[in-house]
């Protein structure tokens, strides 16, 4: 079986995006950065194509970073290899719900 | 670098040669449908505006319809009026006529109803078709090209494959002296600071931040979380977790060149060169229309999950970032940018493939969407209530 590919867009990112089908918990993905460096990470959850995994610990309340930018804030402690999505991170923009008194 | 186009009286160059049949109000659309179904080389603009709107919106609809008639892919225009609508028909006809192309108007109430208007409309449309049908393509410089960009039904591949390849093409068009217009202000939210840094002047940077602030304020006005509206359920299923993530991927399609300014929704390019923003929402009908109003002769449309929409008078080229979707939706997708992610091709290689295809499409080659006539997605973006 070939490497299961995940891409890290920017050096400061703490997530990578999986571009492989049928990635299951316990499998190892190869996280590649722009310079072609590869690190192997065991995924903790099943990951659909195009979804993100943490590549380092992300503390609750701290930014999730992709493209070197903040894409939201972790709502719980997230460990390396865990799926990062709407269940454990929160958008900070367009939040009319947070402006209600 | 050249393509084969229809040189218009006002100097613009068309990639297609259609008679646009334009309902000046939603009430006239069924007459337009009948005229278009009975005639060749005619295209209808099936919008839902034009009456019982506040004056700024009526003015915007009028200006938008003018832009759609003035688009260089349109060789002649037939306006179909009901006769009592809010759109300014005199201005509509006069402004399209200023481009030098033939323009006619028929009025349904004046002609004695829809059946008589359909019969008269077919006669007038045929006359307009015959007036432009003999026009031949000529070689013209690529600097005459106005490229529209849009991404729709995005997933995580959009920002990492298809938008990268379109960004490569956008840079190339700008460098060759052409014009590139992108929009989707909603999908600047969370990435506006990057766009503002690319503005040619601090004033343009402030204008970018202002339209994003206004759009976000409108989105928050109902006091709810924007998610499900933006990002959509499909975006989220495709791996995009927030509007910030979607936006950071979306702006990649604009390439890297300086941003010259912000155009209003109904603005036409009118000789502007380089990279421009048009203030539009992200939804397909309204932004495809905004690009056509600007004067785009072709729209590059990036997708991950598979957006099929096309526009009546402007070919829409589908660039798919997701290799699974490209295989699954092969009858709707033109270019497989997913090969960037599988490692088969570089961004530059796919970008050059898009550019070569683009030159052929501008010169008359049919897109997949055109070939199956999936090309009626349009509507005009209005601001106020329907009253």
Short mmCIF file of C-alpha atoms in Angstrom, two decimals, chain A residues 1-99:
data_model
loop_
_atom_site.label_atom_id
_atom_site.label_comp_id
_atom_site.label_asym_id
_atom_site.label_seq_id
_atom_site.Cartn_x
_atom_site.Cartn_y
_atom_site.Cartn_z
CA UNK A 1 0.00 0.00 0.00
CA UNK A 2 1.32 3.48 -0.92
CA UNK A 3 1.80 6.26 1.56
CA UNK A 4 -1.37 7.90 2.84
CA UNK A 5 -0.74 11.54 2.05
CA UNK A 6 -1.49 14.55 4.24
CA UNK A 7 -0.31 18.05 3.36
CA UNK A 8 0.90 20.77 5.73
CA UNK A 9 0.54 24.09 3.87
CA UNK A 10 2.63 26.43 6.04
CA UNK A 11 5.45 25.99 8.58
CA UNK A 12 3.33 27.50 11.36
CA UNK A 13 0.35 25.18 10.79
CA UNK A 14 -0.75 22.83 13.58
CA UNK A 15 -3.04 20.81 11.29
CA UNK A 16 -2.54 18.91 8.02
CA UNK A 17 -5.14 17.94 5.42
CA UNK A 18 -5.56 14.31 4.37
CA UNK A 19 -5.75 13.65 0.63
CA UNK A 20 -6.30 9.90 0.72
CA UNK A 21 -9.48 7.83 0.72
CA UNK A 22 -10.61 5.55 3.56
CA UNK A 23 -8.14 6.63 6.24
CA UNK A 24 -9.09 4.74 9.43
CA UNK A 25 -8.12 5.14 13.08
CA UNK A 26 -4.80 3.45 13.77
CA UNK A 27 -3.40 3.96 10.28
CA UNK A 28 -0.26 6.03 9.77
CA UNK A 29 -0.29 9.00 7.39
CA UNK A 30 2.72 10.76 5.88
CA UNK A 31 2.46 14.49 6.55
CA UNK A 32 4.41 16.36 3.89
CA UNK A 33 5.30 20.05 4.02
CA UNK A 34 6.16 22.45 1.19
CA UNK A 35 9.85 21.56 1.35
CA UNK A 36 9.01 17.86 0.92
CA UNK A 37 9.90 16.93 4.50
CA UNK A 38 7.79 14.06 5.79
CA UNK A 39 6.73 13.09 9.28
CA UNK A 40 4.61 10.03 10.09
CA UNK A 41 1.62 10.39 12.41
CA UNK A 42 -0.81 7.72 13.59
CA UNK A 43 -4.38 8.94 13.19
CA UNK A 44 -6.69 8.57 16.18
CA UNK A 45 -10.02 8.77 14.27
CA UNK A 46 -11.38 7.80 10.87
CA UNK A 47 -10.68 10.69 8.47
CA UNK A 48 -12.76 11.47 5.35
CA UNK A 49 -10.89 12.74 2.28
CA UNK A 50 -9.98 16.42 2.65
CA UNK A 51 -10.38 16.53 6.46
CA UNK A 52 -7.77 17.72 8.95
CA UNK A 53 -5.70 16.06 11.66
CA UNK A 54 -3.71 17.76 14.41
CA UNK A 55 0.02 17.41 13.88
CA UNK A 56 0.91 18.76 17.33
CA UNK A 57 -1.01 19.21 20.59
CA UNK A 58 -3.56 22.06 20.42
CA UNK A 59 -4.73 23.38 23.78
CA UNK A 60 -8.35 24.31 24.42
CA UNK A 61 -8.90 28.00 23.62
CA UNK A 62 -5.87 28.34 21.34
CA UNK A 63 -5.85 28.92 17.57
CA UNK A 64 -6.07 26.21 14.95
CA UNK A 65 -3.67 27.27 12.18
CA UNK A 66 -3.73 26.44 8.45
CA UNK A 67 -2.17 28.47 5.61
CA UNK A 68 -0.15 30.04 8.47
CA UNK A 69 -3.36 31.80 9.60
CA UNK A 70 -5.97 31.26 12.31
CA UNK A 71 -8.96 29.29 11.02
CA UNK A 72 -10.69 28.99 14.42
CA UNK A 73 -10.15 28.13 18.08
CA UNK A 74 -9.95 24.67 19.71
CA UNK A 75 -12.95 24.00 21.97
CA UNK A 76 -11.22 21.09 23.73
CA UNK A 77 -7.73 19.63 24.17
CA UNK A 78 -6.69 18.11 20.85
CA UNK A 79 -3.82 15.61 20.58
CA UNK A 80 -1.63 14.80 17.56
CA UNK A 81 -3.40 12.54 15.06
CA UNK A 82 -6.91 13.59 16.15
CA UNK A 83 -9.54 14.73 13.66
CA UNK A 84 -9.92 18.55 13.79
CA UNK A 85 -13.31 19.78 12.59
CA UNK A 86 -16.50 21.50 13.76
CA UNK A 87 -16.81 19.14 16.77
CA UNK A 88 -13.62 20.43 18.43
CA UNK A 89 -12.95 23.83 16.85
CA UNK A 90 -15.06 26.95 16.49
CA UNK A 91 -15.20 29.70 13.88
CA UNK A 92 -14.69 33.23 15.22
CA UNK A 93 -16.31 35.10 12.33
CA UNK A 94 -19.86 35.74 11.16
CA UNK A 95 -21.01 34.87 14.68
CA UNK A 96 -24.19 36.89 15.08
CA UNK A 97 -25.14 34.40 17.83
CA UNK A 98 -22.29 35.66 20.03
CA UNK A 99 -23.51 39.27 19.80
#
